[in-house]
Coordinates of C-alpha atoms in Angstrom, one line a residue:
M1 CA 53.6 163.1 161.6
D2 CA 56.0 162.6 164.6
H3 CA 57.6 159.2 164.7
G4 CA 59.3 159.7 168.0
L5 CA 62.6 160.7 166.4
E6 CA 64.8 163.3 168.0
G7 CA 66.9 165.9 166.1
R8 CA 64.7 165.5 163.0
H9 CA 66.6 167.9 160.7
S10 CA 69.9 168.6 162.3
G11 CA 73.3 167.1 163.1
P12 CA 76.3 165.8 161.2
M13 CA 74.2 164.0 158.6
E14 CA 72.7 167.3 157.6
T15 CA 76.1 169.0 157.4
L16 CA 77.3 166.5 154.8
A17 CA 74.1 166.4 152.7
G18 CA 73.7 170.2 152.9
S19 CA 77.3 170.9 151.7
L20 CA 77.0 168.5 148.8
A21 CA 73.6 169.6 147.8
A22 CA 74.9 173.2 147.5
T23 CA 77.7 172.1 145.1
E24 CA 77.2 168.7 143.5
F25 CA 73.6 167.3 143.8
A26 CA 70.2 168.7 143.1
P27 CA 67.6 165.9 143.0
R28 CA 64.1 166.9 142.2
T29 CA 62.7 163.9 144.0
T30 CA 63.2 162.3 147.4
Y31 CA 65.7 160.0 146.0
L32 CA 66.3 156.9 148.2
N33 CA 67.3 154.4 145.5
T34 CA 71.1 154.4 145.3
A35 CA 71.1 150.6 145.5
S36 CA 69.7 150.8 142.0
T37 CA 71.5 153.9 140.6
G38 CA 73.5 156.6 142.3
L39 CA 72.9 160.3 141.4
L40 CA 75.6 161.9 139.2
P41 CA 77.5 164.9 140.7
A42 CA 77.5 168.2 138.9
R43 CA 81.3 167.9 138.2
T44 CA 80.7 164.6 136.5
V45 CA 77.9 165.8 134.3
A46 CA 80.0 168.8 133.3
A47 CA 83.0 166.6 132.4
M48 CA 80.9 164.2 130.3
R49 CA 79.3 167.1 128.5
Q50 CA 82.7 168.6 127.7
A51 CA 83.9 165.2 126.5
V52 CA 80.9 164.7 124.2
E53 CA 81.3 168.3 122.8
S54 CA 85.0 167.7 122.1
V55 CA 84.1 164.8 119.8
A56 CA 81.3 166.7 118.2
E57 CA 83.7 169.5 117.4
G58 CA 86.3 167.2 116.0
R59 CA 88.8 167.7 118.8
P60 CA 88.4 164.5 120.9
A61 CA 89.7 164.9 124.4
D62 CA 92.2 162.3 125.7
M63 CA 89.7 160.2 127.5
F64 CA 92.2 157.3 127.9
A65 CA 93.8 159.5 130.5
D66 CA 90.4 159.6 132.3
V67 CA 90.5 155.8 132.3
E68 CA 93.8 155.8 134.0
A69 CA 92.8 158.5 136.5
A70 CA 89.7 156.5 137.4
R71 CA 91.6 153.3 137.7
A72 CA 94.1 154.9 140.1
S73 CA 91.3 156.4 142.2
F74 CA 89.5 153.0 142.5
A75 CA 92.8 151.4 143.5
R76 CA 93.2 153.8 146.3
L77 CA 89.6 153.2 147.5
A78 CA 90.2 149.4 147.3
G79 CA 93.5 149.5 149.1
V80 CA 95.6 147.9 146.4
P81 CA 98.3 148.9 143.9
V82 CA 96.9 150.3 140.7
S83 CA 98.8 147.5 138.8
R84 CA 96.3 145.0 140.1
V85 CA 93.2 146.8 138.7
A86 CA 91.5 146.1 135.4
A87 CA 89.0 148.5 133.9
G88 CA 85.9 147.5 132.1
A89 CA 82.1 147.8 132.1
S90 CA 80.4 144.8 133.7
V91 CA 80.7 142.5 136.7
A92 CA 79.2 139.7 134.7
V93 CA 82.1 139.8 132.3
Y94 CA 84.5 139.6 135.1
S95 CA 82.6 136.7 136.7
G96 CA 82.7 135.0 133.3
L97 CA 86.5 135.6 133.1
I98 CA 86.9 133.9 136.5
A99 CA 84.5 131.1 135.6
A100 CA 86.5 130.4 132.4
S101 CA 89.7 129.9 134.5
L102 CA 88.3 127.1 136.6
P103 CA 89.1 123.5 135.7
E104 CA 86.4 121.0 134.8
G105 CA 84.5 119.7 137.9
A106 CA 85.6 122.6 140.2
E107 CA 83.2 123.5 143.0
V108 CA 82.0 127.0 143.3
L109 CA 80.2 128.1 146.5
T110 CA 77.8 131.0 146.4
A111 CA 75.2 132.6 148.7
E112 CA 71.6 131.8 148.2
A113 CA 69.7 134.4 146.1
E114 CA 73.0 136.1 145.2
F115 CA 72.9 138.8 142.5
S116 CA 72.9 137.0 139.1
S117 CA 75.8 138.9 137.6
V118 CA 78.0 137.5 140.3
V119 CA 77.0 133.8 139.9
N120 CA 75.3 133.1 136.6
P121 CA 78.5 132.7 134.6
F122 CA 79.4 129.8 136.9
H123 CA 76.1 128.2 136.2
V124 CA 76.4 128.6 132.5
R125 CA 79.5 126.3 132.6
R126 CA 77.7 123.0 133.0
D127 CA 81.0 121.2 133.9
L128 CA 81.3 123.2 137.2
K129 CA 79.7 122.2 140.5
V130 CA 77.9 125.2 141.9
R131 CA 76.6 124.9 145.4
T132 CA 74.7 127.5 147.5
A133 CA 74.3 128.2 151.2
P134 CA 72.6 130.8 153.3
L135 CA 74.7 134.0 153.5
E136 CA 75.0 133.7 157.3
G137 CA 76.4 130.2 157.0
L138 CA 78.6 130.6 154.0
A139 CA 81.9 130.3 155.9
E140 CA 80.7 127.1 157.5
A141 CA 79.7 125.7 154.1
V142 CA 83.3 125.9 152.7
R143 CA 84.6 122.3 152.5
P144 CA 87.5 120.3 151.1
G145 CA 87.3 120.5 147.4
T146 CA 85.7 124.0 147.2
A147 CA 87.7 125.9 144.6
L148 CA 86.1 129.3 144.8
V149 CA 83.7 131.2 147.1
A150 CA 81.8 133.9 145.2
V151 CA 79.8 136.5 147.2
S152 CA 78.7 140.1 147.4
A153 CA 80.0 142.2 150.2
A154 CA 76.5 143.5 150.7
Q155 CA 73.4 141.9 149.3
S156 CA 71.5 143.8 146.6
A157 CA 68.1 142.6 147.7
D158 CA 68.2 143.5 151.3
G159 CA 71.6 145.0 152.3
R160 CA 72.8 142.1 154.5
I161 CA 76.6 142.2 154.9
A162 CA 78.7 139.2 154.4
D163 CA 81.1 138.1 157.1
L164 CA 84.1 138.4 154.9
P165 CA 86.8 137.8 157.5
A166 CA 85.1 134.4 158.4
I167 CA 84.6 133.5 154.7
R168 CA 88.2 134.4 153.9
A169 CA 89.5 132.3 156.8
A170 CA 87.4 129.3 155.8
A171 CA 88.5 129.6 152.2
R172 CA 92.2 129.7 153.2
A173 CA 91.8 126.7 155.5
H174 CA 90.5 124.7 152.5
G175 CA 92.7 126.1 149.8
A176 CA 89.8 127.9 148.1
R177 CA 90.0 131.3 146.4
T178 CA 87.6 134.2 147.2
Y179 CA 85.7 136.4 144.7
V180 CA 83.9 139.3 146.3
D181 CA 81.6 141.7 144.4
V182 CA 81.6 145.1 146.2
S183 CA 79.1 146.9 143.9
Q184 CA 76.7 147.5 146.8
A185 CA 79.5 148.4 149.2
A186 CA 82.2 150.4 147.5
G187 CA 81.6 154.1 148.4
W188 CA 80.3 153.6 151.9
L189 CA 82.1 150.5 153.3
P190 CA 85.9 150.7 153.7
L191 CA 87.4 148.1 151.3
D192 CA 90.2 145.6 151.8
A193 CA 90.5 144.1 148.4
D194 CA 94.0 142.9 149.2
A195 CA 92.5 140.3 151.4
D196 CA 90.7 138.6 148.5
D197 CA 91.8 136.9 145.4
F198 CA 89.4 138.7 143.1
T199 CA 87.2 141.8 143.7
S200 CA 84.8 143.3 141.3
A201 CA 82.5 146.4 141.3
V202 CA 80.3 148.4 139.1
T203 CA 80.5 152.0 140.1
Y204 CA 77.1 153.5 139.1
K205 CA 75.7 152.9 142.5
W206 CA 77.4 154.1 145.7
L207 CA 80.4 155.4 143.8
V208 CA 78.0 157.8 141.9
C209 CA 79.6 157.1 138.5
P210 CA 78.0 156.9 135.1
R211 CA 76.9 153.4 133.9
G212 CA 79.6 151.7 131.9
V213 CA 82.4 151.7 134.4
A214 CA 83.5 148.6 136.4
F215 CA 86.7 147.3 137.9
L216 CA 88.3 144.0 138.7
V217 CA 91.1 143.5 141.2
V218 CA 93.4 140.6 140.5
P219 CA 96.3 139.1 142.5
E220 CA 99.8 140.0 141.6
D221 CA 100.3 136.7 139.8
F222 CA 96.9 137.1 138.1
G223 CA 95.3 134.2 139.9
G224 CA 95.5 131.8 137.0
L225 CA 93.2 134.0 134.8
T226 CA 93.5 133.8 131.0
P227 CA 92.7 137.1 129.3
V228 CA 90.2 135.5 127.0
F229 CA 88.6 138.7 125.8
A230 CA 91.8 140.7 125.5
S231 CA 91.8 143.4 122.8
W232 CA 94.3 146.0 121.7
V233 CA 93.8 147.9 125.0
A234 CA 95.1 144.9 126.9
G235 CA 98.5 145.2 125.2
E236 CA 101.6 146.5 127.1
H237 CA 101.8 149.1 124.3
P238 CA 98.1 149.5 123.2
W239 CA 98.7 151.7 120.2
D240 CA 101.2 149.1 118.9
S241 CA 98.7 146.3 119.4
C242 CA 96.0 147.3 117.0
Y243 CA 96.5 144.7 114.3
G244 CA 96.9 140.9 114.5
P245 CA 97.5 139.0 117.7
V246 CA 98.6 141.1 120.7
E247 CA 102.2 140.3 120.9
E248 CA 102.8 141.5 124.4
L249 CA 100.0 141.6 126.9
A250 CA 100.1 144.2 129.7
H251 CA 102.4 143.2 132.6
S252 CA 99.7 144.5 135.0
G253 CA 96.0 143.9 135.6
R254 CA 95.4 146.0 132.5
R255 CA 95.7 142.8 130.5
F256 CA 92.2 142.1 131.6
D257 CA 90.8 145.5 130.5
E258 CA 87.7 145.7 128.3
S259 CA 87.7 148.4 125.6
P260 CA 86.4 151.2 127.8
S261 CA 83.2 153.3 127.4
L262 CA 85.2 156.5 127.2
F263 CA 82.5 159.1 127.9
S264 CA 81.6 157.2 131.0
Y265 CA 85.2 157.2 132.2
A266 CA 85.4 160.9 131.5
G267 CA 82.8 161.4 134.2
A268 CA 83.8 158.6 136.5
R269 CA 87.2 160.0 137.4
H270 CA 85.4 163.0 138.9
S271 CA 82.8 161.0 140.8
L272 CA 85.5 158.8 142.3
A273 CA 87.5 161.9 143.2
L274 CA 84.5 163.3 145.0
V275 CA 84.2 160.1 147.1
E276 CA 87.9 160.3 147.9
E277 CA 87.5 163.9 148.9
T278 CA 84.5 163.3 151.1
G279 CA 86.0 160.2 152.7
V280 CA 84.4 156.7 152.9
E281 CA 84.3 156.8 156.7
A282 CA 82.4 160.1 156.6
V283 CA 80.0 158.8 154.0
R284 CA 79.5 155.6 156.0
A285 CA 78.7 157.4 159.2
H286 CA 76.2 159.6 157.3
D287 CA 74.5 156.8 155.4
L288 CA 74.2 154.5 158.5
A289 CA 72.7 157.4 160.6
L290 CA 70.0 157.8 158.1
A291 CA 69.3 154.1 157.8
D292 CA 69.1 153.8 161.6
R293 CA 66.7 156.7 161.7
F294 CA 64.5 154.9 159.1
R295 CA 64.7 151.6 161.1
A296 CA 63.6 153.4 164.3
G297 CA 60.7 155.1 162.4
L298 CA 59.6 151.7 161.0
A299 CA 59.5 150.2 164.5
S300 CA 57.2 153.0 165.6
L301 CA 54.9 152.2 162.7
G302 CA 54.9 148.5 163.5
H303 CA 57.1 147.4 160.6
E304 CA 60.2 145.1 160.9
P305 CA 62.8 145.3 158.1
V306 CA 65.1 142.4 157.1
P307 CA 67.9 142.4 159.7
A308 CA 70.9 144.0 158.1
P309 CA 72.9 145.8 160.8
G310 CA 75.5 148.2 159.7
S311 CA 74.0 148.6 156.2
P312 CA 72.5 151.7 154.5
I313 CA 70.1 149.4 152.6
V314 CA 66.9 148.8 154.4
S315 CA 64.4 146.2 153.0
V316 CA 60.9 146.0 154.4
P317 CA 58.9 142.8 153.8
G318 CA 55.4 143.2 152.3
L319 CA 55.7 146.9 151.4
G320 CA 57.1 146.6 147.9
R321 CA 53.7 147.0 146.4
L322 CA 53.8 150.7 147.5
Q323 CA 56.6 151.5 145.2
P324 CA 54.5 152.9 142.3
E325 CA 52.4 155.0 144.7
L326 CA 55.5 156.4 146.4
S327 CA 57.1 157.2 143.0
R328 CA 54.0 159.1 142.0
A329 CA 54.5 161.1 145.2
G330 CA 58.1 161.9 144.3
I331 CA 59.7 159.3 146.6
E332 CA 62.0 156.9 144.7
V333 CA 62.6 153.5 146.3
S334 CA 62.6 149.9 144.8
D335 CA 60.4 146.9 145.0
R336 CA 62.6 143.8 145.4
A337 CA 60.8 140.4 145.8
G338 CA 57.9 142.1 147.4
N339 CA 60.1 144.1 149.8
L340 CA 60.3 147.9 149.8
R341 CA 64.0 148.7 149.5
A342 CA 65.3 152.1 150.6
A343 CA 69.0 153.0 150.2
F344 CA 70.5 156.1 151.9
H345 CA 73.5 157.9 150.6
L346 CA 75.5 161.1 150.9
Y347 CA 73.0 163.4 149.1
N348 CA 70.2 162.3 151.5
S349 CA 69.0 164.1 154.6
A350 CA 66.9 163.3 157.7
A351 CA 64.1 165.2 156.0
D352 CA 64.2 162.6 153.2
V353 CA 63.8 159.8 155.8
D354 CA 61.0 161.5 157.5
R355 CA 59.1 162.1 154.3
L356 CA 59.2 158.4 153.5
L357 CA 58.1 157.5 157.0
D358 CA 55.2 160.0 156.7
A359 CA 54.2 158.4 153.4
L360 CA 54.2 155.0 155.0
S361 CA 52.2 156.1 157.9
G362 CA 49.4 157.5 155.8

């Protein structure tokens, strides 16, 4: 069906998707669900297979070198020195680390309906004051006495983008720190982690890494964090820190490392390299062109998505019930709070958008 869209299967968006499909991605579905899980590149799958086989054969590869390569790659994408990056597996663990550092009675400001991994650790501490405000009014809600503002750069449920410059300015004006989760932004949105006190991210979404890889960016002075879950890998000399208390913690953000999921990092370094090679700006232009195409097609069908300009995540109220039917038809999207959530990324094409629109018009 024609939805009034011009250039249905051509243009820059097709060049990027086509070149990557030929070398890195080969989905067997119309996969529009990156906000849940990104597809793994072929190079990543090959590296993980090789790492697993090396252990099976009794010749384990040096996967700690993969951790360091992945850490360095994320640091470049985040725009910070590698010395400020901790490597782990979970945003919730990093949220808990930050929550543990706050004094009794401290006020934490979060966005309404924020992703639970970002905010739940603050609620678990009953001696903290957790306050919420609408995302669009978060900056205005910062007040004297606010100790920390915790927010996602892009909302998981509907793709809305936080006004980070305004939030940062308000936090600075009131002496508050900022904690930004970029899990739904890293990979398509240029990052400026240096502008925030703390930045976290899982990488299995837009950074197309395996699950089990996450990063935390900390200030040069560590922002008052205590490495409460430090193990031997957090030592300045890890292999000399295996027994008893760690005598010398790492002098860098590595003191906040979790013991890494090595097979995941063996693949992650290659996924992150692919994102760097492709370029975040190129990915962003590609993703947003597809999302805008979908929004235009929705309008022609009489549907209005949640307003989220500049985001590759498009959430359509009332259509989430169609997710099982679409999945059976080979189109993968999400049902979030009754909304149909589609997420467009570097392996998608205009043909994918049109197939979803055709299914919705039937």
